[in-house]
PDB file of C-alpha atoms in Angstrom:
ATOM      1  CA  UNK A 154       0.000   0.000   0.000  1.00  0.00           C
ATOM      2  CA  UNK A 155       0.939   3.872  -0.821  1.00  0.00           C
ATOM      3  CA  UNK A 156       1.167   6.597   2.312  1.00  0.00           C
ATOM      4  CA  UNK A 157      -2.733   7.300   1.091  1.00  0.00           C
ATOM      5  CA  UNK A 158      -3.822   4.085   0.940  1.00  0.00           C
ATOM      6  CA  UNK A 159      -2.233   3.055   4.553  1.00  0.00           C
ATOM      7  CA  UNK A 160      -4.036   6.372   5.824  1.00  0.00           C
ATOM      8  CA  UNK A 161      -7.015   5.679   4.639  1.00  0.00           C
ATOM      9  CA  UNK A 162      -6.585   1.763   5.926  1.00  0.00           C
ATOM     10  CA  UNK A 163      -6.083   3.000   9.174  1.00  0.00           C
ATOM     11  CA  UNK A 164      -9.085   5.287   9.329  1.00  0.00           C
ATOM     12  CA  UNK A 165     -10.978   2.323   9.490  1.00  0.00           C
ATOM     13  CA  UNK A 166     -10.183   2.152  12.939  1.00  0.00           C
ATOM     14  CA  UNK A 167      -8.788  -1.298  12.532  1.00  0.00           C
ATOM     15  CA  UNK A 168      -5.234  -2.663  13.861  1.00  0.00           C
ATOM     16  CA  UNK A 169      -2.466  -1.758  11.731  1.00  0.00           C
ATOM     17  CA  UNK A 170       1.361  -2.346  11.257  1.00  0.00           C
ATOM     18  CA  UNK A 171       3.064   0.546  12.996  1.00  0.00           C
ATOM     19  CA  UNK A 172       6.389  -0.907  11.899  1.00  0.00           C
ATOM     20  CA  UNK A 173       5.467  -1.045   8.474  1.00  0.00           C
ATOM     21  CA  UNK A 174       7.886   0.783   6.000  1.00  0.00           C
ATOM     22  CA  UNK A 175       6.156   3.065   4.390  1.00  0.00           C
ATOM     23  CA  UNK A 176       5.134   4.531   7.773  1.00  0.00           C
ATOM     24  CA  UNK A 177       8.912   4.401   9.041  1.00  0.00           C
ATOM     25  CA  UNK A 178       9.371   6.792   6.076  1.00  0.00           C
ATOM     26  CA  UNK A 179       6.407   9.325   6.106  1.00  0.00           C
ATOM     27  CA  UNK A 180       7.401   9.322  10.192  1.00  0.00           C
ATOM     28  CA  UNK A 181      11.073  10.392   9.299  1.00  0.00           C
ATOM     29  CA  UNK A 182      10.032  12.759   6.416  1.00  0.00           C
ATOM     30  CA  UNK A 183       7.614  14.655   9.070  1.00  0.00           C
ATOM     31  CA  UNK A 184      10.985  14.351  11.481  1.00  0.00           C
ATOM     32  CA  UNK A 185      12.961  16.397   8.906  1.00  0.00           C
ATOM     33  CA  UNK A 186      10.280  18.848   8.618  1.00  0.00           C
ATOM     34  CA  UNK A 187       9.909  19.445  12.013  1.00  0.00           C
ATOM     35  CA  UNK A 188      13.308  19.714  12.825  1.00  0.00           C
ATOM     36  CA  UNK A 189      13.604  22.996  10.062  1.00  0.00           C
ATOM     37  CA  UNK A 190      10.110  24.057  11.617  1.00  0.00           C
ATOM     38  CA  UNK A 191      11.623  24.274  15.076  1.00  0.00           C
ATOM     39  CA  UNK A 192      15.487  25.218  13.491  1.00  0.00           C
ATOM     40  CA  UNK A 193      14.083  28.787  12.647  1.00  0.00           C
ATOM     41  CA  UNK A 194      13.351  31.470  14.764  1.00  0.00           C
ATOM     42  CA  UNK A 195      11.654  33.613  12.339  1.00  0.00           C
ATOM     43  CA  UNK A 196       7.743  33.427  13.324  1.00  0.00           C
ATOM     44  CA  UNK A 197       6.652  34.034   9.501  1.00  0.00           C
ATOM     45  CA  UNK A 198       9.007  30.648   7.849  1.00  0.00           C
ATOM     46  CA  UNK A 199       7.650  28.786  10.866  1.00  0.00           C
ATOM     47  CA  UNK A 200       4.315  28.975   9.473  1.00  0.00           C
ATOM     48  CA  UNK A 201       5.552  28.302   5.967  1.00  0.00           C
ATOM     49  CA  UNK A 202       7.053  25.325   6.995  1.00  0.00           C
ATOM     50  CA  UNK A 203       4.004  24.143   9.023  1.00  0.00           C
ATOM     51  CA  UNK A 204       1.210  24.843   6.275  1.00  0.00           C
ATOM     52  CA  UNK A 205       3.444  22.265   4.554  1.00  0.00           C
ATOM     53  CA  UNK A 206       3.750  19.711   6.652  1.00  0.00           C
ATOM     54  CA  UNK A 207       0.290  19.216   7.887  1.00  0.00           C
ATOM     55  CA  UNK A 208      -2.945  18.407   5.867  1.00  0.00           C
ATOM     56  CA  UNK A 209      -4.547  21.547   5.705  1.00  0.00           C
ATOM     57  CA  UNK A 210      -4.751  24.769   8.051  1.00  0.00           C
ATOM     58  CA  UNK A 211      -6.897  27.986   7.853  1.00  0.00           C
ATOM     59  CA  UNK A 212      -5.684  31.425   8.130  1.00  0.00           C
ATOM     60  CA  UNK A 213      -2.702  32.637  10.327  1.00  0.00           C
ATOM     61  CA  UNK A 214      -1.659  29.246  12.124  1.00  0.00           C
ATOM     62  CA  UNK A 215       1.074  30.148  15.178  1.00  0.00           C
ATOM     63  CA  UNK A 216       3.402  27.159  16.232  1.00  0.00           C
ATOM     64  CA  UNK A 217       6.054  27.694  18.457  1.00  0.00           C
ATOM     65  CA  UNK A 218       8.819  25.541  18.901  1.00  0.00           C
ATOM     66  CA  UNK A 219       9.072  22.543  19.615  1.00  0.00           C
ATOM     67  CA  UNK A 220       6.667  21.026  17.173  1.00  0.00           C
ATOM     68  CA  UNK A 221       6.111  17.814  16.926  1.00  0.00           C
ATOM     69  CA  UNK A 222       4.011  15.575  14.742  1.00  0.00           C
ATOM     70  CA  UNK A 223       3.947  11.672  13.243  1.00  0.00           C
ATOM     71  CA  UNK A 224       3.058  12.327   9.693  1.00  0.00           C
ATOM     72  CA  UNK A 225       1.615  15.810   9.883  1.00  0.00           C
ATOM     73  CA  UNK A 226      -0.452  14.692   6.983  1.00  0.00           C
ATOM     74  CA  UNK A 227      -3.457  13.720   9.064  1.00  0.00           C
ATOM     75  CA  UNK A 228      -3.650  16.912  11.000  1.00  0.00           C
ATOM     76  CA  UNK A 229      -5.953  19.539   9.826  1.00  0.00           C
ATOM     77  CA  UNK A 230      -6.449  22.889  11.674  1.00  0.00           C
ATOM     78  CA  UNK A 231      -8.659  25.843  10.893  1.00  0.00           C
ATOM     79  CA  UNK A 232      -7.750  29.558  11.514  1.00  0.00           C
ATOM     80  CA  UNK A 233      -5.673  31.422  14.160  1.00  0.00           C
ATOM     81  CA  UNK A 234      -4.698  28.013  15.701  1.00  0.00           C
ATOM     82  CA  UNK A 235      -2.515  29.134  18.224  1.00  0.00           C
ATOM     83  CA  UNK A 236       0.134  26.138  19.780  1.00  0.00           C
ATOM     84  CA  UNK A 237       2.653  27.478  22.542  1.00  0.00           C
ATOM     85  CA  UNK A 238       5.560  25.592  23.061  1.00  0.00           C
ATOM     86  CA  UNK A 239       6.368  21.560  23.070  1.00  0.00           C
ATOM     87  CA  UNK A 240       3.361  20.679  21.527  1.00  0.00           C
ATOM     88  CA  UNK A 241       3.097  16.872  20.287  1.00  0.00           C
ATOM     89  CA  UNK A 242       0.241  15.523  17.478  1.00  0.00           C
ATOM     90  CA  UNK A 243       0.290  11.577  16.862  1.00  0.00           C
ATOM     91  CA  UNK A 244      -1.962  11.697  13.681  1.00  0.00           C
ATOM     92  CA  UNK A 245      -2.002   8.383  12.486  1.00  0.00           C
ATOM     93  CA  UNK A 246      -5.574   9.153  12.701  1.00  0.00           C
ATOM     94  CA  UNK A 247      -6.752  12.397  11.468  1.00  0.00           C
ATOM     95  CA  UNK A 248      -6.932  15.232  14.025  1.00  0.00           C
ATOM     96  CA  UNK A 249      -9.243  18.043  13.189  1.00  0.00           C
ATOM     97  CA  UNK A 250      -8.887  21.557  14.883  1.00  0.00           C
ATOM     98  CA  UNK A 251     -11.257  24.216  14.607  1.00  0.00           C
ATOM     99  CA  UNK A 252     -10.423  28.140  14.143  1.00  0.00           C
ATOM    100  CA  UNK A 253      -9.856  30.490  17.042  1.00  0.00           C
ATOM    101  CA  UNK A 254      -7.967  27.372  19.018  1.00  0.00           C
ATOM    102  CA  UNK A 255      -5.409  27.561  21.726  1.00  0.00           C
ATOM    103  CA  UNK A 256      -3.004  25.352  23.330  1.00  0.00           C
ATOM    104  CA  UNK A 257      -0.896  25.463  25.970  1.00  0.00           C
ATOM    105  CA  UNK A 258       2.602  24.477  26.307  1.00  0.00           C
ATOM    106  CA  UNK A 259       2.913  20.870  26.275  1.00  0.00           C
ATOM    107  CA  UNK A 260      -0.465  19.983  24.637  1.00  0.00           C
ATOM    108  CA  UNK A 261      -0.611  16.639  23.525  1.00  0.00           C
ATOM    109  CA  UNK A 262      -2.849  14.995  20.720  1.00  0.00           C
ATOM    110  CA  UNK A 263      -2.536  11.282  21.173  1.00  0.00           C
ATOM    111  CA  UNK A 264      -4.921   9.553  17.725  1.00  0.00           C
ATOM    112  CA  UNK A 265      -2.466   6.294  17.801  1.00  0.00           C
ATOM    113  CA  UNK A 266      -2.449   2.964  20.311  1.00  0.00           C
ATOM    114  CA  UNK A 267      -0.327   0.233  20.542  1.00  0.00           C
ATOM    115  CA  UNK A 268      -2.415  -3.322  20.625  1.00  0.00           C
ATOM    116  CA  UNK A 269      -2.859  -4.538  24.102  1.00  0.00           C
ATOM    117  CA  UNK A 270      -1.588  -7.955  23.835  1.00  0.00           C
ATOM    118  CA  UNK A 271       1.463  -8.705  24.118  1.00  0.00           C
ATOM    119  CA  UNK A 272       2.662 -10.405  21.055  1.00  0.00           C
ATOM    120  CA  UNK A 273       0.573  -8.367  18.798  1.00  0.00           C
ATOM    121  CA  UNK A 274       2.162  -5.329  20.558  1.00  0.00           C
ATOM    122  CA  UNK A 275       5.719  -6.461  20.181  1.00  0.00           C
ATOM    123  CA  UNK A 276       5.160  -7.157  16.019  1.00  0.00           C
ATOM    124  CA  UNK A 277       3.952  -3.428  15.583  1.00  0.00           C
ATOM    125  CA  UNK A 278       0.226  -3.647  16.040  1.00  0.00           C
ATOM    126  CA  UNK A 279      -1.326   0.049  16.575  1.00  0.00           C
ATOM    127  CA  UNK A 280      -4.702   1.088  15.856  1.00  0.00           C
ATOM    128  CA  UNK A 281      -5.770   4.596  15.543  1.00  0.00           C
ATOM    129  CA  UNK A 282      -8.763   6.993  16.010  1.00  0.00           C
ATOM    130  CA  UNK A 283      -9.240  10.418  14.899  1.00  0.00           C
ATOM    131  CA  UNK A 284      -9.190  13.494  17.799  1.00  0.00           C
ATOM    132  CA  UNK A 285     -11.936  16.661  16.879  1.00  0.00           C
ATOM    133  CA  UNK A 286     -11.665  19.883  18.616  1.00  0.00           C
ATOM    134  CA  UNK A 287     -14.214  22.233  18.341  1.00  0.00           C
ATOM    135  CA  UNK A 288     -13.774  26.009  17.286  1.00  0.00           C
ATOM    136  CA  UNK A 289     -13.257  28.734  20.220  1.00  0.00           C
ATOM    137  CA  UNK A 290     -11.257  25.908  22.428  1.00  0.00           C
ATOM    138  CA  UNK A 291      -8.521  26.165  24.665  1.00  0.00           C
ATOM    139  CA  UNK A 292      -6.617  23.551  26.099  1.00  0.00           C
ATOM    140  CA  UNK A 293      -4.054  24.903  29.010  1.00  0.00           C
ATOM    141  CA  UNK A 294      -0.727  23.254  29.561  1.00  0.00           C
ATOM    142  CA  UNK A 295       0.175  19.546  29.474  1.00  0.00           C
ATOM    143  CA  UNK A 296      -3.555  18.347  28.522  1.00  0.00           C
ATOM    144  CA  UNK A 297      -3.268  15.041  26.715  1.00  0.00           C
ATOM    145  CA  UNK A 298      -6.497  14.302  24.918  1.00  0.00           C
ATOM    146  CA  UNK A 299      -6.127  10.019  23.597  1.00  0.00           C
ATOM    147  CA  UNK A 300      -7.472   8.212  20.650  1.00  0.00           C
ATOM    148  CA  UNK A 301     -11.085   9.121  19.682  1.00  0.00           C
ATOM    149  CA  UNK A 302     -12.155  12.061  21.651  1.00  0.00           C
ATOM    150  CA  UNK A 303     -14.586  15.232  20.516  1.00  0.00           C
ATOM    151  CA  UNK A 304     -13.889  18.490  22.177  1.00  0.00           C
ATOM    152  CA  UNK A 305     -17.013  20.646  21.940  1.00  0.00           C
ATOM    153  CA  UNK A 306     -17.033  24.169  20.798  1.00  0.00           C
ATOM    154  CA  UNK A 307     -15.829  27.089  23.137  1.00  0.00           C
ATOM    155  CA  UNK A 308     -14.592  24.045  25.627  1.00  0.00           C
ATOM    156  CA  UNK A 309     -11.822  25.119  28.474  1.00  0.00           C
ATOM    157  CA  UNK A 310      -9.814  21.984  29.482  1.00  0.00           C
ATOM    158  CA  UNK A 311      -7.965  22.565  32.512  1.00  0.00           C
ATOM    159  CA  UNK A 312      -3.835  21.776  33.001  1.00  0.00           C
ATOM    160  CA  UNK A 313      -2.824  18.464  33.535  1.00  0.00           C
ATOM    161  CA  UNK A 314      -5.955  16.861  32.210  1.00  0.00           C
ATOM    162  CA  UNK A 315      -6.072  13.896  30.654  1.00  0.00           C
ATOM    163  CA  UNK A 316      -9.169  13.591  28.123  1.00  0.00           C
ATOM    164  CA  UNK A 317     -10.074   9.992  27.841  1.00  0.00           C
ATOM    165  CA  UNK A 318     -13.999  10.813  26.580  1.00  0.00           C
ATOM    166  CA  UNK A 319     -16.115  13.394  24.487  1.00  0.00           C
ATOM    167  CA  UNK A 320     -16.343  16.940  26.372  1.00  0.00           C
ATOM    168  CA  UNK A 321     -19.449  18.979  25.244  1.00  0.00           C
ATOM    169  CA  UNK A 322     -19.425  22.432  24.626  1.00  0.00           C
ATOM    170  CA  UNK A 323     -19.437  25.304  26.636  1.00  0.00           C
ATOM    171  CA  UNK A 324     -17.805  23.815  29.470  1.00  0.00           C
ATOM    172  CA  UNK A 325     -14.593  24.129  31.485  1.00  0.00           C
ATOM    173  CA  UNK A 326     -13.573  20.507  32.186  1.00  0.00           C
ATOM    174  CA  UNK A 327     -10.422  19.429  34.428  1.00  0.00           C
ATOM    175  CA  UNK A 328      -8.863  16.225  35.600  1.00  0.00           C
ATOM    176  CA  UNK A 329      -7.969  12.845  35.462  1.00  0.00           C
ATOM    177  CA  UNK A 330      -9.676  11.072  34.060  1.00  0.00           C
ATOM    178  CA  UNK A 331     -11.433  15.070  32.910  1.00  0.00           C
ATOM    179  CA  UNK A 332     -14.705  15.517  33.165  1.00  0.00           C
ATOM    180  CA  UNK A 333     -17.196  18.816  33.242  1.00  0.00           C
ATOM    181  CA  UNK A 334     -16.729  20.999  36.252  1.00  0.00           C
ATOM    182  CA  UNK A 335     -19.301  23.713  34.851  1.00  0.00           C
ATOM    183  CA  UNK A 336     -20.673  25.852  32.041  1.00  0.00           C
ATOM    184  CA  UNK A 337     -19.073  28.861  30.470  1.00  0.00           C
ATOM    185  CA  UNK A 338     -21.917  30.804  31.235  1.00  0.00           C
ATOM    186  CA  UNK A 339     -22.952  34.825  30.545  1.00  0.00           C
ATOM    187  CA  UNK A 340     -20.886  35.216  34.139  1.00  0.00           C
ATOM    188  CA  UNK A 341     -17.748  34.586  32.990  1.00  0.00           C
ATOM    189  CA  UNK A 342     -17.347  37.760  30.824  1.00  0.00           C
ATOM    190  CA  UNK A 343     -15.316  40.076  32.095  1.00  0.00           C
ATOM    191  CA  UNK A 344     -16.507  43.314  29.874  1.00  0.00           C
ATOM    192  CA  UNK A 345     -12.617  42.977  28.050  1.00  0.00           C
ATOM    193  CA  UNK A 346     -13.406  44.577  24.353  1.00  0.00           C
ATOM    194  CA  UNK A 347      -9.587  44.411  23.309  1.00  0.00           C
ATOM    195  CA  UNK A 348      -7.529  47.518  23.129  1.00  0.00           C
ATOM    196  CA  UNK A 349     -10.152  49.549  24.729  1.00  0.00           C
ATOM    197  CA  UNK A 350     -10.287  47.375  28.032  1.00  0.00           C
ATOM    198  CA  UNK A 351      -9.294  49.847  30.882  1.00  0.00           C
TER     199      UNK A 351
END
């Protein structure tokens, strides 16, 4: 199988070879393109060089350094996606960000999982299932969010969480395992407009 075809294989949700070749490759290409993404300290060529290396991004994407990714093929992020530093996406399955998203340093997207037995484990076996955050989000530092999860629109997720489930919208969840503490609510805003906040 091509890069494509393997992607699309392992979209299924079904175990896959993690060991296999062509994924040893498209893991070291993204490696290369990371390291010149996190070589430069010139804010402008680190976008350049992370519109091309993921799937697709919106308007204005910010990544600081480090970056890290699998592929970066399977990661797909919509406009003023802000990541702060050490951030890591495992996209063997696809990861979908909407626009107006933050992260914290040390953010962690986790799609991929090894096989649970033993054997299987030790001959490569992964399986992999696609991460969704909604628009408005922001995740604070070192949130790891694993295989299969749905962040709701205009979510908070609190530091050191660990997002094993779906989080609905409009919520500030925290924890581990995180879970919904409350709802953003009409008492939350402050009255900031910007520039003209006194």
């Amino acid at each position: 199988m091509n890069l494509q075809e393997k992607f699309s294989y392992m979209a299924t949700g079904k175990p896959y070879d993690d060991l296999d070749p062509v994924l040893i490759a498209a893991r070291d290409r993204a490696t290369t393109k990371t390291n010149a993404l996190n070589a430069t300290n010139d804010p402008a060529e680190r976008t350049r060089l992370f519109t091309a290396l993921v799937g697709s991004t919106g308007a204005d994407p910010v990544v600081n350094p480090n970056f890290r990714c699998e592929f970066g093929t399977n990661i797909h992020v919509g406009r003023d996606f802000y990541a702060n530093y050490d951030v890591v996406m495992l996209d063997g399955g696809r990861i979908t960000i909407g626009d107006y998203v933050l992260f914290g340093p040390k953010v962690g997207l986790y799609t991929s999982n090894h096989l649970f037995d033993p054997t299987e484990r030790q001959l490569g076996g992964c399986i992999a299932k696609p991460i969704t955050i909604g628009n408005h989000c922001w995740l604070a530092a070192n949130v790891s969010v694993m295989p299969g999860v749905t962040i709701g629109e205009n979510t908070i997720v609190g530091a050191n969480s660990v997002v094993t489930h779906d989080i609905p919208a409009n919520v500030i969840a925290a924890g581990n395992p995180c879970r919904v503490l409350r709802p953003i609510t009409a008492a939350d805003k402050t009255g900031f407009v910007g520039q003209d906040f006194v």
